[in-house]
């Protein structure tokens, strides 16, 4: 029996070392160098090629190599009965919180403008609002969204949150479900997307949503590129409905050379770097779930395949 890593174009040696450190008895396979497909009982995947996950007859469970699972749920080759789990870790949350705080502060304090001014040796002050005057909306109050919202509220920002089911979070005005989305958007001038990518949330950041925001605002997307309708963002920026966007994720990654986002001064681009899985921590969860899958125990950090997250 073996644990198989499928992560094309990634150097997996650190992952193999970490799993071996935790349990040297675990046999590890690395795709595509695998001859005996029958021995694979647990697969850990990131951007796996489609049409391969149904070729392991003894597969018991699959883990994402990161927090997102959209690459697994959209894979038709993954048999319907196979349970899926993902990585949920304090370092992922810490990095995401830091990333979003950095983006919010840069937006409020006009750092992108000052960077451009420096290139032109231009000395010009722009007034900035206080945190309490900045209305922030956090879409998705899960493992990432809740701590981000809490941290912003702690720093004095006026924070609202939106989730599928109702929540109560200290100092955060919480909204839930499609019916309450318009009220949530009305209060959101800096809108942060930390939703999972599902059939319900794909393309949610469109013109209709932007028009309902407290205007003119900003969108920060650190969730998945397919949440955003690219052409609607450009349309909204050109018409002054939005001041700018801060994007970490894109429908196509790497962002193609000719993509119009590159040349927009009011779009910040980071290369899907908001929060990067830390192998020593994630390997502990992978080994734990590998052993659970083999023993017939329920997986930890299990994904609800019906809900899509
Ligand atoms: P979780 O599954 O923990 O949380 C999801 C949240 O979204 C929950 O609050 C859930 O509501 C809410 N939600 C789901 N569907 C809907 C809906 N239809 N309407 C309203 N709210 C909804 O996700 P994570 O916090 O772990 O991840 C968030 C996103 O961040 C993911 O897209 C992930 O891929 C991405 N990510 C990006 C990284 C990067 O480096 N850029 C790194 C790590 C994650 P409820 O609480 O009611 O269930």
PDB file of C-alpha atoms in Angstrom, residues 4-205:
ATOM      1  CA  UNK A   4       0.805   8.859  -3.886  1.00  0.00           C
ATOM      2  CA  UNK A   5       1.666  12.502  -4.536  1.00  0.00           C
ATOM      3  CA  UNK A   6       0.302  13.915  -7.808  1.00  0.00           C
ATOM      4  CA  UNK A   7       1.552  17.454  -8.307  1.00  0.00           C
ATOM      5  CA  UNK A   8       2.894  18.036 -11.830  1.00  0.00           C
ATOM      6  CA  UNK A   9       5.662  20.645 -12.184  1.00  0.00           C
ATOM      7  CA  UNK A  10       6.326  20.724  -8.451  1.00  0.00           C
ATOM      8  CA  UNK A  11       9.425  19.518  -6.684  1.00  0.00           C
ATOM      9  CA  UNK A  12       7.980  17.175  -4.077  1.00  0.00           C
ATOM     10  CA  UNK A  13      11.225  16.176  -2.361  1.00  0.00           C
ATOM     11  CA  UNK A  14      10.488  18.246   0.758  1.00  0.00           C
ATOM     12  CA  UNK A  15       7.055  16.630   1.034  1.00  0.00           C
ATOM     13  CA  UNK A  16       8.556  13.147   0.738  1.00  0.00           C
ATOM     14  CA  UNK A  17      11.156  14.025   3.412  1.00  0.00           C
ATOM     15  CA  UNK A  18       8.487  15.352   5.758  1.00  0.00           C
ATOM     16  CA  UNK A  19       6.282  12.265   5.415  1.00  0.00           C
ATOM     17  CA  UNK A  20       9.340  10.057   5.959  1.00  0.00           C
ATOM     18  CA  UNK A  21      10.309  12.110   9.021  1.00  0.00           C
ATOM     19  CA  UNK A  22       6.895  11.509  10.562  1.00  0.00           C
ATOM     20  CA  UNK A  23       6.711   7.840   9.614  1.00  0.00           C
ATOM     21  CA  UNK A  24       9.596   6.196   7.727  1.00  0.00           C
ATOM     22  CA  UNK A  25       7.460   3.104   7.141  1.00  0.00           C
ATOM     23  CA  UNK A  26       5.046   4.835   4.782  1.00  0.00           C
ATOM     24  CA  UNK A  27       5.687   3.882   1.187  1.00  0.00           C
ATOM     25  CA  UNK A  28       5.488   6.877  -1.116  1.00  0.00           C
ATOM     26  CA  UNK A  29       4.889   7.031  -4.854  1.00  0.00           C
ATOM     27  CA  UNK A  30       5.355  10.091  -7.024  1.00  0.00           C
ATOM     28  CA  UNK A  31       3.211  10.482 -10.111  1.00  0.00           C
ATOM     29  CA  UNK A  32       3.892   9.764 -12.977  1.00  0.00           C
ATOM     30  CA  UNK A  33       6.673   7.321 -11.993  1.00  0.00           C
ATOM     31  CA  UNK A  34       4.309   4.685 -10.701  1.00  0.00           C
ATOM     32  CA  UNK A  35       4.211   1.148 -12.015  1.00  0.00           C
ATOM     33  CA  UNK A  36       1.871  -0.657  -9.629  1.00  0.00           C
ATOM     34  CA  UNK A  37      -1.338   1.363  -9.485  1.00  0.00           C
ATOM     35  CA  UNK A  38      -3.006  -1.240  -7.272  1.00  0.00           C
ATOM     36  CA  UNK A  39      -0.867  -0.321  -4.279  1.00  0.00           C
ATOM     37  CA  UNK A  40      -2.099   3.282  -4.120  1.00  0.00           C
ATOM     38  CA  UNK A  41      -4.577   3.763  -1.279  1.00  0.00           C
ATOM     39  CA  UNK A  42      -4.309   7.485  -0.641  1.00  0.00           C
ATOM     40  CA  UNK A  43      -3.565  10.265  -3.142  1.00  0.00           C
ATOM     41  CA  UNK A  44      -2.465  13.815  -2.361  1.00  0.00           C
ATOM     42  CA  UNK A  45      -3.179  16.073  -5.326  1.00  0.00           C
ATOM     43  CA  UNK A  46      -2.506  19.543  -6.656  1.00  0.00           C
ATOM     44  CA  UNK A  47      -3.574  20.380 -10.214  1.00  0.00           C
ATOM     45  CA  UNK A  48      -3.643  16.693 -11.068  1.00  0.00           C
ATOM     46  CA  UNK A  49      -4.125  15.853 -14.750  1.00  0.00           C
ATOM     47  CA  UNK A  50      -7.734  14.937 -15.449  1.00  0.00           C
ATOM     48  CA  UNK A  51      -8.686  11.333 -16.160  1.00  0.00           C
ATOM     49  CA  UNK A  52      -6.150   9.662 -13.869  1.00  0.00           C
ATOM     50  CA  UNK A  53      -7.847   9.443 -10.469  1.00  0.00           C
ATOM     51  CA  UNK A  54     -10.078   6.579 -11.623  1.00  0.00           C
ATOM     52  CA  UNK A  55      -7.052   4.443 -12.476  1.00  0.00           C
ATOM     53  CA  UNK A  56      -6.236   3.416  -8.877  1.00  0.00           C
ATOM     54  CA  UNK A  57      -8.559   0.510  -8.008  1.00  0.00           C
ATOM     55  CA  UNK A  58      -7.736   0.533  -4.267  1.00  0.00           C
ATOM     56  CA  UNK A  59      -7.924   4.291  -3.670  1.00  0.00           C
ATOM     57  CA  UNK A  60      -9.582   4.953  -0.296  1.00  0.00           C
ATOM     58  CA  UNK A  61      -9.327   8.751   0.040  1.00  0.00           C
ATOM     59  CA  UNK A  62      -7.860  11.841  -1.562  1.00  0.00           C
ATOM     60  CA  UNK A  63      -6.345  14.899   0.066  1.00  0.00           C
ATOM     61  CA  UNK A  64      -5.714  18.280  -1.471  1.00  0.00           C
ATOM     62  CA  UNK A  65      -2.136  19.480  -1.094  1.00  0.00           C
ATOM     63  CA  UNK A  66      -3.573  22.835  -0.008  1.00  0.00           C
ATOM     64  CA  UNK A  67      -6.699  24.461   1.406  1.00  0.00           C
ATOM     65  CA  UNK A  68      -8.643  24.635  -1.862  1.00  0.00           C
ATOM     66  CA  UNK A  69     -10.378  21.592  -3.314  1.00  0.00           C
ATOM     67  CA  UNK A  70     -11.931  22.928  -6.515  1.00  0.00           C
ATOM     68  CA  UNK A  71      -9.294  21.041  -8.568  1.00  0.00           C
ATOM     69  CA  UNK A  72     -10.569  17.793  -7.028  1.00  0.00           C
ATOM     70  CA  UNK A  73     -14.289  18.478  -7.132  1.00  0.00           C
ATOM     71  CA  UNK A  74     -14.141  19.462 -10.798  1.00  0.00           C
ATOM     72  CA  UNK A  75     -12.304  16.238 -11.715  1.00  0.00           C
ATOM     73  CA  UNK A  76     -14.783  13.827 -13.322  1.00  0.00           C
ATOM     74  CA  UNK A  77     -12.303  10.982 -12.872  1.00  0.00           C
ATOM     75  CA  UNK A  78     -12.598  11.103  -9.081  1.00  0.00           C
ATOM     76  CA  UNK A  79     -15.031   8.330  -8.108  1.00  0.00           C
ATOM     77  CA  UNK A  80     -18.113   9.727  -6.351  1.00  0.00           C
ATOM     78  CA  UNK A  81     -17.747   7.637  -3.198  1.00  0.00           C
ATOM     79  CA  UNK A  82     -14.134   8.628  -2.440  1.00  0.00           C
ATOM     80  CA  UNK A  83     -13.892  11.012   0.540  1.00  0.00           C
ATOM     81  CA  UNK A  84     -11.875  14.205   0.117  1.00  0.00           C
ATOM     82  CA  UNK A  85      -9.967  16.134   2.763  1.00  0.00           C
ATOM     83  CA  UNK A  86      -7.866  19.276   2.661  1.00  0.00           C
ATOM     84  CA  UNK A  87      -5.170  21.139   4.557  1.00  0.00           C
ATOM     85  CA  UNK A  88      -6.327  23.518   7.265  1.00  0.00           C
ATOM     86  CA  UNK A  89      -3.483  24.981   9.234  1.00  0.00           C
ATOM     87  CA  UNK A  90      -2.540  27.856  11.478  1.00  0.00           C
ATOM     88  CA  UNK A  91       0.310  28.964   9.215  1.00  0.00           C
ATOM     89  CA  UNK A  92      -2.049  29.142   6.210  1.00  0.00           C
ATOM     90  CA  UNK A  93      -4.430  31.286   8.246  1.00  0.00           C
ATOM     91  CA  UNK A  94      -1.620  33.460   9.590  1.00  0.00           C
ATOM     92  CA  UNK A  95      -0.242  34.113   6.091  1.00  0.00           C
ATOM     93  CA  UNK A  96      -3.672  34.893   4.667  1.00  0.00           C
ATOM     94  CA  UNK A  97      -4.447  37.293   7.515  1.00  0.00           C
ATOM     95  CA  UNK A  98      -1.129  39.049   6.955  1.00  0.00           C
ATOM     96  CA  UNK A  99      -1.750  39.226   3.192  1.00  0.00           C
ATOM     97  CA  UNK A 100      -5.216  40.746   3.546  1.00  0.00           C
ATOM     98  CA  UNK A 101      -4.091  43.228   6.220  1.00  0.00           C
ATOM     99  CA  UNK A 102      -1.235  44.284   3.949  1.00  0.00           C
ATOM    100  CA  UNK A 103      -3.643  44.783   1.045  1.00  0.00           C
ATOM    101  CA  UNK A 104      -6.187  46.731   3.110  1.00  0.00           C
ATOM    102  CA  UNK A 105      -3.541  49.018   4.596  1.00  0.00           C
ATOM    103  CA  UNK A 106      -1.889  49.566   1.194  1.00  0.00           C
ATOM    104  CA  UNK A 107      -5.256  50.478  -0.310  1.00  0.00           C
ATOM    105  CA  UNK A 108      -6.249  52.817   2.530  1.00  0.00           C
ATOM    106  CA  UNK A 109      -2.843  54.491   2.652  1.00  0.00           C
ATOM    107  CA  UNK A 110      -2.471  54.799  -1.161  1.00  0.00           C
ATOM    108  CA  UNK A 111       0.808  52.830  -1.290  1.00  0.00           C
ATOM    109  CA  UNK A 112       0.279  51.840  -4.951  1.00  0.00           C
ATOM    110  CA  UNK A 113      -0.118  55.522  -5.867  1.00  0.00           C
ATOM    111  CA  UNK A 114       2.971  56.513  -3.839  1.00  0.00           C
ATOM    112  CA  UNK A 115       4.989  53.816  -5.610  1.00  0.00           C
ATOM    113  CA  UNK A 116       4.003  55.287  -8.979  1.00  0.00           C
ATOM    114  CA  UNK A 117       4.729  58.811  -7.694  1.00  0.00           C
ATOM    115  CA  UNK A 118       8.191  57.728  -6.601  1.00  0.00           C
ATOM    116  CA  UNK A 119       8.942  56.558 -10.142  1.00  0.00           C
ATOM    117  CA  UNK A 120       8.107  60.098 -11.288  1.00  0.00           C
ATOM    118  CA  UNK A 121       9.808  61.852  -8.332  1.00  0.00           C
ATOM    119  CA  UNK A 122       6.435  63.330  -7.427  1.00  0.00           C
ATOM    120  CA  UNK A 123       5.800  64.626  -3.881  1.00  0.00           C
ATOM    121  CA  UNK A 124       2.056  64.669  -3.275  1.00  0.00           C
ATOM    122  CA  UNK A 125       0.099  63.718  -0.190  1.00  0.00           C
ATOM    123  CA  UNK A 126      -3.242  61.914  -0.480  1.00  0.00           C
ATOM    124  CA  UNK A 127      -5.623  62.029   2.448  1.00  0.00           C
ATOM    125  CA  UNK A 128      -6.463  58.677   3.971  1.00  0.00           C
ATOM    126  CA  UNK A 129      -9.393  57.498   6.024  1.00  0.00           C
ATOM    127  CA  UNK A 130      -9.089  56.115   9.535  1.00  0.00           C
ATOM    128  CA  UNK A 131      -9.757  52.381  10.008  1.00  0.00           C
ATOM    129  CA  UNK A 132     -13.084  53.170  11.685  1.00  0.00           C
ATOM    130  CA  UNK A 133     -14.132  55.077   8.541  1.00  0.00           C
ATOM    131  CA  UNK A 134     -13.291  52.147   6.272  1.00  0.00           C
ATOM    132  CA  UNK A 135     -16.105  49.684   5.694  1.00  0.00           C
ATOM    133  CA  UNK A 136     -14.807  46.230   4.963  1.00  0.00           C
ATOM    134  CA  UNK A 137     -16.887  43.302   3.760  1.00  0.00           C
ATOM    135  CA  UNK A 138     -15.540  39.778   4.066  1.00  0.00           C
ATOM    136  CA  UNK A 139     -17.220  37.211   1.800  1.00  0.00           C
ATOM    137  CA  UNK A 140     -16.762  33.781   3.360  1.00  0.00           C
ATOM    138  CA  UNK A 141     -16.391  33.380   7.101  1.00  0.00           C
ATOM    139  CA  UNK A 142     -14.636  30.020   7.143  1.00  0.00           C
ATOM    140  CA  UNK A 143     -11.126  28.966   8.145  1.00  0.00           C
ATOM    141  CA  UNK A 144      -9.625  32.002   6.371  1.00  0.00           C
ATOM    142  CA  UNK A 145     -12.441  34.555   6.404  1.00  0.00           C
ATOM    143  CA  UNK A 146     -13.307  34.444  10.122  1.00  0.00           C
ATOM    144  CA  UNK A 147      -9.796  35.167  11.458  1.00  0.00           C
ATOM    145  CA  UNK A 148      -9.284  37.827   8.779  1.00  0.00           C
ATOM    146  CA  UNK A 149     -12.550  39.545   9.739  1.00  0.00           C
ATOM    147  CA  UNK A 150     -11.738  39.278  13.451  1.00  0.00           C
ATOM    148  CA  UNK A 151      -8.270  40.752  13.009  1.00  0.00           C
ATOM    149  CA  UNK A 152      -9.602  43.685  10.971  1.00  0.00           C
ATOM    150  CA  UNK A 153     -12.292  44.348  13.586  1.00  0.00           C
ATOM    151  CA  UNK A 154      -9.625  44.227  16.307  1.00  0.00           C
ATOM    152  CA  UNK A 155      -7.714  46.962  14.462  1.00  0.00           C
ATOM    153  CA  UNK A 156     -10.797  49.172  14.508  1.00  0.00           C
ATOM    154  CA  UNK A 157     -12.170  48.642  10.999  1.00  0.00           C
ATOM    155  CA  UNK A 158     -15.925  48.570  10.467  1.00  0.00           C
ATOM    156  CA  UNK A 159     -16.313  44.951   9.376  1.00  0.00           C
ATOM    157  CA  UNK A 160     -19.228  43.010   7.908  1.00  0.00           C
ATOM    158  CA  UNK A 161     -19.155  39.359   6.964  1.00  0.00           C
ATOM    159  CA  UNK A 162     -21.188  37.164   4.651  1.00  0.00           C
ATOM    160  CA  UNK A 163     -21.559  33.404   4.770  1.00  0.00           C
ATOM    161  CA  UNK A 164     -23.993  30.702   3.655  1.00  0.00           C
ATOM    162  CA  UNK A 165     -25.323  29.971   7.133  1.00  0.00           C
ATOM    163  CA  UNK A 166     -25.897  32.590   9.881  1.00  0.00           C
ATOM    164  CA  UNK A 167     -22.972  33.434  12.176  1.00  0.00           C
ATOM    165  CA  UNK A 168     -22.381  35.501  15.281  1.00  0.00           C
ATOM    166  CA  UNK A 169     -18.939  37.047  15.511  1.00  0.00           C
ATOM    167  CA  UNK A 170     -17.933  39.672  18.038  1.00  0.00           C
ATOM    168  CA  UNK A 171     -17.778  43.229  16.563  1.00  0.00           C
ATOM    169  CA  UNK A 172     -18.663  41.956  13.073  1.00  0.00           C
ATOM    170  CA  UNK A 173     -22.029  42.551  11.430  1.00  0.00           C
ATOM    171  CA  UNK A 174     -22.886  39.166   9.974  1.00  0.00           C
ATOM    172  CA  UNK A 175     -25.095  38.482   6.974  1.00  0.00           C
ATOM    173  CA  UNK A 176     -26.007  35.133   5.474  1.00  0.00           C
ATOM    174  CA  UNK A 177     -27.450  33.781   2.274  1.00  0.00           C
ATOM    175  CA  UNK A 178     -28.395  35.390  -1.044  1.00  0.00           C
ATOM    176  CA  UNK A 179     -31.304  37.324   0.527  1.00  0.00           C
ATOM    177  CA  UNK A 180     -28.934  39.273   2.764  1.00  0.00           C
ATOM    178  CA  UNK A 181     -26.237  39.807   0.133  1.00  0.00           C
ATOM    179  CA  UNK A 182     -27.537  43.250  -1.013  1.00  0.00           C
ATOM    180  CA  UNK A 183     -27.478  44.612   2.588  1.00  0.00           C
ATOM    181  CA  UNK A 184     -23.982  43.227   3.079  1.00  0.00           C
ATOM    182  CA  UNK A 185     -22.734  44.776  -0.181  1.00  0.00           C
ATOM    183  CA  UNK A 186     -24.227  48.162   0.650  1.00  0.00           C
ATOM    184  CA  UNK A 187     -21.932  48.268   3.690  1.00  0.00           C
ATOM    185  CA  UNK A 188     -18.824  47.050   1.865  1.00  0.00           C
ATOM    186  CA  UNK A 189     -16.384  49.529   0.369  1.00  0.00           C
ATOM    187  CA  UNK A 190     -13.390  47.209   0.473  1.00  0.00           C
ATOM    188  CA  UNK A 191     -14.762  43.802  -0.467  1.00  0.00           C
ATOM    189  CA  UNK A 192     -12.606  40.779   0.340  1.00  0.00           C
ATOM    190  CA  UNK A 193     -13.425  37.459  -1.335  1.00  0.00           C
ATOM    191  CA  UNK A 194     -12.529  34.390   0.734  1.00  0.00           C
ATOM    192  CA  UNK A 195     -15.234  32.081  -0.589  1.00  0.00           C
ATOM    193  CA  UNK A 196     -14.687  28.544  -1.816  1.00  0.00           C
ATOM    194  CA  UNK A 197     -15.220  28.038  -5.546  1.00  0.00           C
ATOM    195  CA  UNK A 198     -18.550  26.268  -5.972  1.00  0.00           C
ATOM    196  CA  UNK A 199     -21.409  26.332  -8.471  1.00  0.00           C
ATOM    197  CA  UNK A 200     -23.036  28.951  -6.232  1.00  0.00           C
ATOM    198  CA  UNK A 201     -20.003  31.236  -5.969  1.00  0.00           C
ATOM    199  CA  UNK A 202     -18.409  30.968  -9.439  1.00  0.00           C
ATOM    200  CA  UNK A 203     -18.487  34.415 -11.164  1.00  0.00           C
ATOM    201  CA  UNK A 204     -20.020  35.996  -8.058  1.00  0.00           C
ATOM    202  CA  UNK A 205     -17.758  39.056  -8.390  1.00  0.00           C
TER     203      UNK A 205
END
